[in-house]
Coordinates of C-alpha atoms in Angstrom, one line a residue:
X120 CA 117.7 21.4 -101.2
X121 CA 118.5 22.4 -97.8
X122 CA 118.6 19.8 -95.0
X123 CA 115.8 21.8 -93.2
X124 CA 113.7 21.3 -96.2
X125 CA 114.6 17.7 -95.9
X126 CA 113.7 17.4 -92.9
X127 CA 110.2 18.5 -93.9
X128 CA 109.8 16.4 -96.8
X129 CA 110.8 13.0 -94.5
X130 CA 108.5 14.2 -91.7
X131 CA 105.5 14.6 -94.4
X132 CA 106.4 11.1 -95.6
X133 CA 106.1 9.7 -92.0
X134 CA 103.0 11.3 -91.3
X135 CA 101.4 10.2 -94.6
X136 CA 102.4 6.8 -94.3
X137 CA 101.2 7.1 -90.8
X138 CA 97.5 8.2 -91.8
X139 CA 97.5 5.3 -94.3
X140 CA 98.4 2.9 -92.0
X141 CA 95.7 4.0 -89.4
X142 CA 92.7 4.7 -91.8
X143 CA 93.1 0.8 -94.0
X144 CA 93.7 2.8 -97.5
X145 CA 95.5 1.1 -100.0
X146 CA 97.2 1.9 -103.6
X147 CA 95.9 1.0 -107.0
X148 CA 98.1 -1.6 -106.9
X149 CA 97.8 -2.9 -103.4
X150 CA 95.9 -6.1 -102.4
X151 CA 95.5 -5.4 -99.0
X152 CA 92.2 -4.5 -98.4
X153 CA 90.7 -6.3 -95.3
X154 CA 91.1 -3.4 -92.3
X155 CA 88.1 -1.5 -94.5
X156 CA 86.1 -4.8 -94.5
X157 CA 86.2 -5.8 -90.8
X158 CA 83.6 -3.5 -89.5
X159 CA 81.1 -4.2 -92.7
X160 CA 81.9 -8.3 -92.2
X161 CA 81.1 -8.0 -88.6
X162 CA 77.8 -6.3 -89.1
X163 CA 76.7 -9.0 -91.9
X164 CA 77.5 -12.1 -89.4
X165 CA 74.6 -14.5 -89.3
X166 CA 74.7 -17.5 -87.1
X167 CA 74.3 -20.1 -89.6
X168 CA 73.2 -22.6 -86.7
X169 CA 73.2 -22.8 -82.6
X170 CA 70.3 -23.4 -80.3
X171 CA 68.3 -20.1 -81.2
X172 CA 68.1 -20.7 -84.6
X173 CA 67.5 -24.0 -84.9
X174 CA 64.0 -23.3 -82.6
X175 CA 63.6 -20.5 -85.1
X176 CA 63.6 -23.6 -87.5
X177 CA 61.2 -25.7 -85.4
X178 CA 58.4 -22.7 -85.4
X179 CA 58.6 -22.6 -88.7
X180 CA 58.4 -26.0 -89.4
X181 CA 55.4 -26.4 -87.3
X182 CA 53.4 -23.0 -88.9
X183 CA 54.1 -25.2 -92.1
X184 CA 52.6 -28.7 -90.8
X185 CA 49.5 -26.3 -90.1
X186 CA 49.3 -24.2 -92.6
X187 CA 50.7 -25.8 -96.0
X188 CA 50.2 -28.9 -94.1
X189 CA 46.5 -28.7 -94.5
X190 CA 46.8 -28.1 -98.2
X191 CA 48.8 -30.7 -98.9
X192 CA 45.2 -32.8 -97.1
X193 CA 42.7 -31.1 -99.1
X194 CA 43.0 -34.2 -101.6
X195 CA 41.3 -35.7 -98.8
X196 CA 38.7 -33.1 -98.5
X197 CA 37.9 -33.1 -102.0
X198 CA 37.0 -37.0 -101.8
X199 CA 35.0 -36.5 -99.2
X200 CA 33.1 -33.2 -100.3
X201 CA 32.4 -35.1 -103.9
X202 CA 31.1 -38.1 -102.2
X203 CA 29.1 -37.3 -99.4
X204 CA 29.4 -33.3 -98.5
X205 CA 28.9 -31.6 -101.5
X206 CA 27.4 -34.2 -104.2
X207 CA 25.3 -32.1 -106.0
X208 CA 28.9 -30.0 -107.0
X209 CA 31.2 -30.2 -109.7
X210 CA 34.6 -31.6 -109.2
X211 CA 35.9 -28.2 -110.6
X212 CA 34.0 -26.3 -108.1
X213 CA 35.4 -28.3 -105.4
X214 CA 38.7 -28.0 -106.3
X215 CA 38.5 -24.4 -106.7
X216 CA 38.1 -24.4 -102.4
X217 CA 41.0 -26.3 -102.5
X218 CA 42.8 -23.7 -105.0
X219 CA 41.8 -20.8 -103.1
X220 CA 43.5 -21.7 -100.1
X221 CA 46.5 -22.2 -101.8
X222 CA 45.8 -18.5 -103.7
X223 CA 45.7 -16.9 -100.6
X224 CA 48.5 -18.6 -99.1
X225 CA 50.7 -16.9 -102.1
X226 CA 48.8 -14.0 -103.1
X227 CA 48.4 -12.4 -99.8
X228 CA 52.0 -12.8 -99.2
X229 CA 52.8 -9.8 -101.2
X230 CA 51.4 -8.2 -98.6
X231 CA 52.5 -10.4 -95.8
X232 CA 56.5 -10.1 -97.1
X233 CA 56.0 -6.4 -96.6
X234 CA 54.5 -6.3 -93.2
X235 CA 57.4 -8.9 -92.1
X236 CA 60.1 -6.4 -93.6
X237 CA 58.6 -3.7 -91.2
X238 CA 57.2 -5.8 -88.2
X239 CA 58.7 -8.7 -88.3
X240 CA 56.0 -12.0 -86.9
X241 CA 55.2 -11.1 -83.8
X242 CA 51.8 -10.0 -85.5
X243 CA 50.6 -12.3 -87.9
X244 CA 51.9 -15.5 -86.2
X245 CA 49.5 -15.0 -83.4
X246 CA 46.7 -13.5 -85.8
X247 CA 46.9 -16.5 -88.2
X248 CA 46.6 -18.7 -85.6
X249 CA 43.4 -18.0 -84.1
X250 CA 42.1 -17.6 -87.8
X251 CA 43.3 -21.3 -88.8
X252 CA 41.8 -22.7 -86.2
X253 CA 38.0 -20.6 -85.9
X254 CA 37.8 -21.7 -89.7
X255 CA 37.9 -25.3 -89.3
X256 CA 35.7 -25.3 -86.6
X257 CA 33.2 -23.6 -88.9
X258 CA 33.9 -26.0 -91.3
X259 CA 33.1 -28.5 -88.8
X260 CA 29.3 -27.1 -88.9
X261 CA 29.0 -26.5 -92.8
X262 CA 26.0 -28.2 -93.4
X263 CA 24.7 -31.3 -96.7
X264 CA 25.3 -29.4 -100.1
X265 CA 25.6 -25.8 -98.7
X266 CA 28.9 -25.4 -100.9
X267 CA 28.9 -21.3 -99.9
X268 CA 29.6 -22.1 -96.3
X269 CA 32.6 -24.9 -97.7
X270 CA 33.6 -22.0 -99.6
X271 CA 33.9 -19.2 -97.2
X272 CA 35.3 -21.2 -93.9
X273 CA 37.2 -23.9 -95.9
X274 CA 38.4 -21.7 -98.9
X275 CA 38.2 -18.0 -97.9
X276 CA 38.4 -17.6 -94.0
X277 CA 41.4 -21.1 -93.8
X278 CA 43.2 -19.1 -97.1
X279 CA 43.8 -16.1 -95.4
X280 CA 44.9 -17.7 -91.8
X281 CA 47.5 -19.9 -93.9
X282 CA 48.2 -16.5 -95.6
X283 CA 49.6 -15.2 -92.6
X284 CA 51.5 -17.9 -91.2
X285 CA 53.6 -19.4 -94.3
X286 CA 55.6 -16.6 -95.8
X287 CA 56.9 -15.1 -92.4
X288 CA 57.9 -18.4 -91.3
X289 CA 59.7 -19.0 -94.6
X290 CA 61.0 -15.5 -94.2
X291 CA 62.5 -15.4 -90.8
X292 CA 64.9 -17.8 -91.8
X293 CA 66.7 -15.8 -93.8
X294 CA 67.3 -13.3 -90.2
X295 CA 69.1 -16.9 -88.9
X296 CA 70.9 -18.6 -91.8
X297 CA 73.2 -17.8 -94.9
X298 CA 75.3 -20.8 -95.7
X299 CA 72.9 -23.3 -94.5
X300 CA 69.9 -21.5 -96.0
X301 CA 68.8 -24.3 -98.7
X302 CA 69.2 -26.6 -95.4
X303 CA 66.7 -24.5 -92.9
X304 CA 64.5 -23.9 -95.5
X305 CA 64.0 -27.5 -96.7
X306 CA 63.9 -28.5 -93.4
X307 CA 61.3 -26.3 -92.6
X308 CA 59.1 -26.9 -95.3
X309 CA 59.5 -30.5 -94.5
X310 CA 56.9 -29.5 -92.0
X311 CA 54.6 -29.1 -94.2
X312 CA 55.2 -32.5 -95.6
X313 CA 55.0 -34.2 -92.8
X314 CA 51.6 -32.4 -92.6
X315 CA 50.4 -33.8 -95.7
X316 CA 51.3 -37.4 -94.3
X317 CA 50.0 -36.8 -90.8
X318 CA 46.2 -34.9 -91.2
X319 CA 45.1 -36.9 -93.9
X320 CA 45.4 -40.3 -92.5
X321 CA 44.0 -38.8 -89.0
X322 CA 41.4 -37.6 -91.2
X323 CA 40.6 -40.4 -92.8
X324 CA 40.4 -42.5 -89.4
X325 CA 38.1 -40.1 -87.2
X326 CA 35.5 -39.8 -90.2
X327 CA 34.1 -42.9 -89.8
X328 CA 34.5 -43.2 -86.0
X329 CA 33.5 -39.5 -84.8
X330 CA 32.0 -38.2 -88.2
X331 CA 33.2 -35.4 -90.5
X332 CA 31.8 -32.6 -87.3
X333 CA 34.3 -33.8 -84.6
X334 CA 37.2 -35.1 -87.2
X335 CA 37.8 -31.4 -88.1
X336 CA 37.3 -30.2 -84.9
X337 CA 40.2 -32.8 -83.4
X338 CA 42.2 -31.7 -86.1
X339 CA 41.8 -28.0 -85.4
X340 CA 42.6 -28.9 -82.1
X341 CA 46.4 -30.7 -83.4
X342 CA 46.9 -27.7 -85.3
X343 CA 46.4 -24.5 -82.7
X344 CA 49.5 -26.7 -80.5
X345 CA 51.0 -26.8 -83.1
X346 CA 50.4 -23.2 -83.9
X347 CA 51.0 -22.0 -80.2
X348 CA 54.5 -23.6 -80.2
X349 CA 55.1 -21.2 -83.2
X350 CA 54.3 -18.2 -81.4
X351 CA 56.4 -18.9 -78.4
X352 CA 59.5 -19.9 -80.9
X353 CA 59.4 -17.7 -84.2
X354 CA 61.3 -14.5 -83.8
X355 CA 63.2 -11.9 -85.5
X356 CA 66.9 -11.4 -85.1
X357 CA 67.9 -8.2 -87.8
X358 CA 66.7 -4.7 -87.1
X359 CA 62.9 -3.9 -88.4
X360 CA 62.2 -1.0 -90.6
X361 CA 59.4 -0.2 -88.6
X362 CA 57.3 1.2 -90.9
X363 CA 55.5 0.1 -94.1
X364 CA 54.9 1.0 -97.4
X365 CA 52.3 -0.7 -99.3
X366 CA 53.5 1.1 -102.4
X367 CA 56.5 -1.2 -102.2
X368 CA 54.8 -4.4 -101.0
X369 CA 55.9 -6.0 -104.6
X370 CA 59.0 -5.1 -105.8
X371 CA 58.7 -5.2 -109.5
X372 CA 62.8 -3.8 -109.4
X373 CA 63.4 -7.5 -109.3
X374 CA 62.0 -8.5 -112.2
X375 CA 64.6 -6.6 -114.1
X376 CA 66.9 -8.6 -113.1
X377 CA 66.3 -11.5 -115.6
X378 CA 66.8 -14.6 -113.0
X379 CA 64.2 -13.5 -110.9
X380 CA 62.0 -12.7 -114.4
X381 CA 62.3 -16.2 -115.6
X382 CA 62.3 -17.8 -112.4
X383 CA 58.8 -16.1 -111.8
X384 CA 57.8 -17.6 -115.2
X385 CA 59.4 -20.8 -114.1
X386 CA 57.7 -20.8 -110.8
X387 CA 54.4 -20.2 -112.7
X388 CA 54.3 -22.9 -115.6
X389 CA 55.7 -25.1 -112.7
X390 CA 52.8 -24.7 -109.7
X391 CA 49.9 -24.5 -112.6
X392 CA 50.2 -28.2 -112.2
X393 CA 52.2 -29.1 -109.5
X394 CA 49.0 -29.7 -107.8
X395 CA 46.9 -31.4 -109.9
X396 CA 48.5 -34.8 -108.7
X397 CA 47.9 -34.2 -105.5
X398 CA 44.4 -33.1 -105.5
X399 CA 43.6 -36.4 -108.1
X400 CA 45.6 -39.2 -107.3
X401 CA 43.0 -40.9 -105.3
X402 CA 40.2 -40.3 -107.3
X403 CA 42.1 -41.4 -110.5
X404 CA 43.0 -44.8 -108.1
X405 CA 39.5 -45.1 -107.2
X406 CA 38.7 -44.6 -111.0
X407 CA 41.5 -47.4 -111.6
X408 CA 39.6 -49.8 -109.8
X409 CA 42.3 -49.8 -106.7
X410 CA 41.6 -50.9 -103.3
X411 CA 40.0 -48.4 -100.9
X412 CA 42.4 -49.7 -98.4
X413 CA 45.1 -48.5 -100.5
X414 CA 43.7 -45.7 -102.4
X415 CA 42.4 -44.2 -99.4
X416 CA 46.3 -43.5 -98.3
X417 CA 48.3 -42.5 -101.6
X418 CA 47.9 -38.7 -100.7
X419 CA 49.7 -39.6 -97.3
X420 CA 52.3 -42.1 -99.3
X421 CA 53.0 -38.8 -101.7
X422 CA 53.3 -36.7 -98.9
X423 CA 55.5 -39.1 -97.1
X424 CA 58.2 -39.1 -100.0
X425 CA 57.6 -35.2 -100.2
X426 CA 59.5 -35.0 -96.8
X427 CA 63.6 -36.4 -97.7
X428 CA 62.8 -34.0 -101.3
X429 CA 62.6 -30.8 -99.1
X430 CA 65.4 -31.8 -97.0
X431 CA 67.9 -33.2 -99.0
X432 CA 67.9 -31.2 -102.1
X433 CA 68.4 -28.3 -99.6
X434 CA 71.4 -29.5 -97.9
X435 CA 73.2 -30.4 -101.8
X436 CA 71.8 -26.8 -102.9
X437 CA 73.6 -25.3 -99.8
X438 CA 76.8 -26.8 -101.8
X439 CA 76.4 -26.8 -105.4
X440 CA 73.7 -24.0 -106.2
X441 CA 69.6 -24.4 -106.1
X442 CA 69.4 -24.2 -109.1
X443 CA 71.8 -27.2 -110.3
X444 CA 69.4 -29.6 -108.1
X445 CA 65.7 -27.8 -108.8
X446 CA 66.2 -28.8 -112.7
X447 CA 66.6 -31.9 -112.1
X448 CA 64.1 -32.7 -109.9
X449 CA 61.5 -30.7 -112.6
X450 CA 63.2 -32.8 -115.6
X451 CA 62.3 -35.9 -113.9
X452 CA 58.9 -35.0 -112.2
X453 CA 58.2 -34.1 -116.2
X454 CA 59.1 -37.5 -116.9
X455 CA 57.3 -39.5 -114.0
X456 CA 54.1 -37.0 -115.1
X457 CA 54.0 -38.7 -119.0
X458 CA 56.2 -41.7 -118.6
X459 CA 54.5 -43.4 -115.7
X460 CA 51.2 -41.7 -114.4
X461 CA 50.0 -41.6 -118.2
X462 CA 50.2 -45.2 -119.1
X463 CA 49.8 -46.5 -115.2
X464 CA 46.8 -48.7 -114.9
X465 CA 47.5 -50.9 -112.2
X466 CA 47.6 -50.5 -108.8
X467 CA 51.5 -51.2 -108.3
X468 CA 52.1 -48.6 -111.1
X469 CA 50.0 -46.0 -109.5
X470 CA 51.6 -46.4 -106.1
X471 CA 55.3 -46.3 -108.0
X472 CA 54.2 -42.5 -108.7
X473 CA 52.9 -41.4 -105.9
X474 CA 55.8 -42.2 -104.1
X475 CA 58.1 -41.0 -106.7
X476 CA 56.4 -37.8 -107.6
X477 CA 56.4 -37.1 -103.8
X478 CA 59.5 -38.0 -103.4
X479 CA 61.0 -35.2 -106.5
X480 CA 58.3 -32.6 -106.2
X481 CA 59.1 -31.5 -103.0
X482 CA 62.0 -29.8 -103.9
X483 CA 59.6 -26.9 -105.6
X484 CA 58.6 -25.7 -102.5
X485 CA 61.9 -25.6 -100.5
X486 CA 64.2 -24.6 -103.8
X487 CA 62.3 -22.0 -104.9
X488 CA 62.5 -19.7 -102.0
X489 CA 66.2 -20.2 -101.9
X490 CA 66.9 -19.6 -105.2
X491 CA 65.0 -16.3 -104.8
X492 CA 66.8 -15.4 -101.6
X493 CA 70.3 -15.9 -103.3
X494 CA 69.6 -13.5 -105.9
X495 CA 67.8 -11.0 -104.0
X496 CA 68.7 -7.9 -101.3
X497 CA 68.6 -9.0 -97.9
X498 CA 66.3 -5.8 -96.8
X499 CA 64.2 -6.8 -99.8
X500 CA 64.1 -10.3 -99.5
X501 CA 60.4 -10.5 -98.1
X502 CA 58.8 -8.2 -100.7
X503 CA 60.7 -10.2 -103.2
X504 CA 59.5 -13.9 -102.0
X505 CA 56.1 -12.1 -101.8
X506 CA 56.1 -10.9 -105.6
X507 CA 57.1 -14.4 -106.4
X508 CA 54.7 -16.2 -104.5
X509 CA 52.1 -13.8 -105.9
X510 CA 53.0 -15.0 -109.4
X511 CA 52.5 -18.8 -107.9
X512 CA 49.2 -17.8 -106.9
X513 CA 47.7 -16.9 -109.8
X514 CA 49.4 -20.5 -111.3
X515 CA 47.9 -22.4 -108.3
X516 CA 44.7 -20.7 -108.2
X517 CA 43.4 -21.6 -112.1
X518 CA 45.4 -24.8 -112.0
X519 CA 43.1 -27.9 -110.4
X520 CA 40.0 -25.9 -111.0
X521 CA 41.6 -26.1 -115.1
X522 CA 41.9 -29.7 -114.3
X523 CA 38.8 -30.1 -113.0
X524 CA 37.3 -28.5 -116.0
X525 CA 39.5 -31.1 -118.1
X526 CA 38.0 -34.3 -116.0
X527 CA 34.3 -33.2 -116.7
X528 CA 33.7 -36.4 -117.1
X529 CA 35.9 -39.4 -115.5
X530 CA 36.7 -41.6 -118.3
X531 CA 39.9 -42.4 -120.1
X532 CA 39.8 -39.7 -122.6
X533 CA 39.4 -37.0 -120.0
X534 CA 42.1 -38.2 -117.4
X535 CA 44.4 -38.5 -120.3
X536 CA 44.3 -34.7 -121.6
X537 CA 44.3 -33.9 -117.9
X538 CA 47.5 -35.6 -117.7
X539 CA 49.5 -34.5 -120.8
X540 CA 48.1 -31.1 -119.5
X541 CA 50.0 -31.6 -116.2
X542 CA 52.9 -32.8 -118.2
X543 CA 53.6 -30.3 -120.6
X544 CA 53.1 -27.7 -118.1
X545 CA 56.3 -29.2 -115.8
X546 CA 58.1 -29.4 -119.4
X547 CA 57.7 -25.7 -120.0
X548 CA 58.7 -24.8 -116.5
X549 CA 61.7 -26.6 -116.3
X550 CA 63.1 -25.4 -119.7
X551 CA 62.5 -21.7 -118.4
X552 CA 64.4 -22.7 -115.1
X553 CA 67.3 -24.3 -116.9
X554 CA 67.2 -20.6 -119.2
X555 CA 67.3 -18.8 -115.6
X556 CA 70.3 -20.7 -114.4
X557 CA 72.1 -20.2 -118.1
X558 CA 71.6 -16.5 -118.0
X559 CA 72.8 -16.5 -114.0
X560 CA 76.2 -18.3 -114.8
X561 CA 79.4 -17.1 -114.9
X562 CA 80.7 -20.1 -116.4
X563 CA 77.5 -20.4 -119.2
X564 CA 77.6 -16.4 -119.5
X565 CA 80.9 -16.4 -120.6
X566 CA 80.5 -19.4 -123.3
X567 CA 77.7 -17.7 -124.2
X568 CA 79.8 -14.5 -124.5
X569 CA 82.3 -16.6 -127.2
X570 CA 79.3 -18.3 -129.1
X571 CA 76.9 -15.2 -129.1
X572 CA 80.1 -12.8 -130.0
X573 CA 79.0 -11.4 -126.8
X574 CA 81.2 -9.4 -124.1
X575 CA 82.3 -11.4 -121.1
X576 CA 81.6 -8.6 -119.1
X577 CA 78.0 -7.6 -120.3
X578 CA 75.6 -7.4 -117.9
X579 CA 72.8 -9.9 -117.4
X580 CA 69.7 -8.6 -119.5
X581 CA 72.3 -7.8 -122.2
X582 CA 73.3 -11.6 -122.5
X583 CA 69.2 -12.4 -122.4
X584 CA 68.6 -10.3 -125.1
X585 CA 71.5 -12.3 -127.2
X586 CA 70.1 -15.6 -126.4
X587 CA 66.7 -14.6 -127.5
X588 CA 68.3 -13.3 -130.5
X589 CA 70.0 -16.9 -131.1

């Protein structure tokens, strides 16, 4: 070869080794890889804390004492519409208001999660608001055994206002936070919570000093500062798609994915009775024979322990996994459900769990969400939670108007079916959980993988399909 060929050959060398150094590509057999990732890394920051987001976090929190807040009261409600409001109804019928607000709080979130992804809240927020409060003050003027008008402004008009104000709030959080997620989330929905401890004891105290009229309106008045706080504070940090397509507003793609599938199912055995508790605790202590004084204020002791179980389980789920700490908070609100609301009897037994039902159940609300957001695109992640939520829904909508139907009469035998009913329903939805979180692992997939005579690398459905086989 002739040095000026040489020459050529070295200076095609330099300027290749050049261009590789300046562009970030690498050889099969390289491991350095991070100039590529910088940009991608920089564009996916998320702040994970700091003033903003943590006022992000108190919006939310308070469009969740308000809206979920109020649901978590309606136990209240239904006492009062049974006893003096609506007498000549059913306890069925009456629950059903209670289950429709809690419908439209999911249901119309399929919607709402799409709206979000395009508009982010600066919409509904304010909308929701003025709806919340207009209902209650028309509840305020339902009239002695007009059950349509409870229907429409409790059930209807207060569903859809709720509807609005829950799911973005949730949402948003997910523009603010990725490691502490589980955290913001639980704390927010600790709002709701603290809600369910608030209302119905200020309730309870301005009936018989004000009447029913002006206790509503008071509380309608506590909600829309709550509500205009949220306005003021909730805000969007990613860019908005801008547009919306309501073809897309529930993403059945994710439920090929099986986690989200059985987490759906999960979620709907789960919330079928995940209310009944709390919309029959005090009549089932009234039918006990327990004090007024204390009966009266075991929906606000439930709520009360509800609070730490949205918080807590979110700040160990930021660390171990949702999953690993929603199964056992169903296992053991399974076991409270048979093992100690079943044969309870006494006062002390019934106040043990109230608190403790409270105190594990709250980790439905803030673990499902999460769970969902770590197994779903970002850009998706509101039409996802909506899909989701619209599966709760359904469960929450037939669930205490089921129980109802079950308590046709209040005696012994009736409470008892309604409670192995309750029971075996939290059974069921834990052991589809614990399948999600098997068919999610890594670690279980691949022992799977050995015991099934599975691949370790087979995709997800492909190891469902084996343990349905087995």
């Amino acid at each position: 070869m002739s040095p000026t060929a040489a020459d050529r050959d070295e200076e095609k060398r330099t300027l290749e080794d050049k261009a590789g150094t300046e562009t970030g590509t690498i050889t099969a057999g390289s491991s350095i890889a991070e100039p590529p990732q910088e940009p991608q890394e920089e564009h996916e920051h998320v702040p994970d804390g700091g003033r903003e987001a943590y006022t992000v976090v108190l919006g939310a929190s308070l469009a969740l004492f308000a809206s979920a807040g109020m649901v978590n009261t309606y136990g209240a409600f239904q006492d009062y519409y049974e006893a003096t409001l609506l007498p000549s109804s059913s306890s069925s019928s009456i629950s059903l208001i209670g289950s429709l607000q809690i419908f439209f709080l999911y249901f119309i979130g399929t919607l709402t999660g799409r709206v979000f992804d395009a508009y982010g809240t600066k919409i509904m927020i304010p909308l929701g608001t003025f709806i919340c409060v207009f209902s209650l003050m028309m509840v305020s003027l339902c009239q002695k055994d007009q059950a349509y008008q409870v229907f429409l402004s409790h059930g209807v008009l207060f569903g859809l206002g709720i509807a609005l104000l829950f799911n973005p709030a949730v949402a948003v959080l997910g523009h603010w936070f990725r490691k502490r997620r589980a955290l913001a989330i639980g704390l927010t929905t600790g709002g709701s919570a603290s809600g369910g401890v608030i209302l119905p004891i200020l309730l309870e105290r301005l009936i018989p000093a004000v009447g029913f009229g002006w206790a509503v309106r008071i509380v309608g008045f506590v909600l829309l500062g709550c509500l205009i706080i949220s306005c003021l504070t909730i805000r969007t940090r990613l860019p908005l798609s801008g547009h919306i397509s309501w073809r897309t507003a529930i993403d059945f793609g994710g439920f090929k994915d099986p986690r989200y599938a059985l987490a759906s199912l999960g979620a709907f055995l789960l919330f079928y009775g995940f209310f009944i508790p709390y919309f029959y605790i005090q009549i089932y202590a009234n039918f006990r024979g327990v004090s007024p004084h204390i009966a009266k204020y075991l929906l606000a002791i439930m709520n009360a322990t509800n609070v730490p179980s949205r918080i807590l389980p979110g700040y160990v789920a930021d660390k171990v996994g949702p999953l690993t700490v929603f199964i056992p908070a169903a296992a053991i609100c399974s076991v409270l459900l048979l093992g100690l609301w079943l044969p309870s009897h006494n006062t002390a037994s019934i106040v043990a769990f109230a608190a403790l039902y409270g105190l594990f159940s709250g980790a439905f609300v803030s673990l499902l969400p999460t769970y969902i957001a770590s197994i779903s695109p970002r850009e998706k992640l509101g039409a996802r939670l909506g899909s989701v939520y619209m599966v709760v829904a359904v469960a929450s909508l037939v669930g205490t108007p089921t129980a109802g139907a079950l308590l046709s009469k209040t005696d012994e035998a009736h409470f008892r079916n309604l409670i192995i009913f309750c029971g075996a329903l939290s059974v069921a939805g834990t052991v589809v959980m614990a399948l999600a979180g098997i068919v999610g692992s890594p670690t279980l997939r691949e022992r799977l993988g050995g015991w099934c005579g599975v691949r370790h690398d087979v995709s997800a459905p492909e190891v469902l399909k084996k343990v349905e086989d087995v």
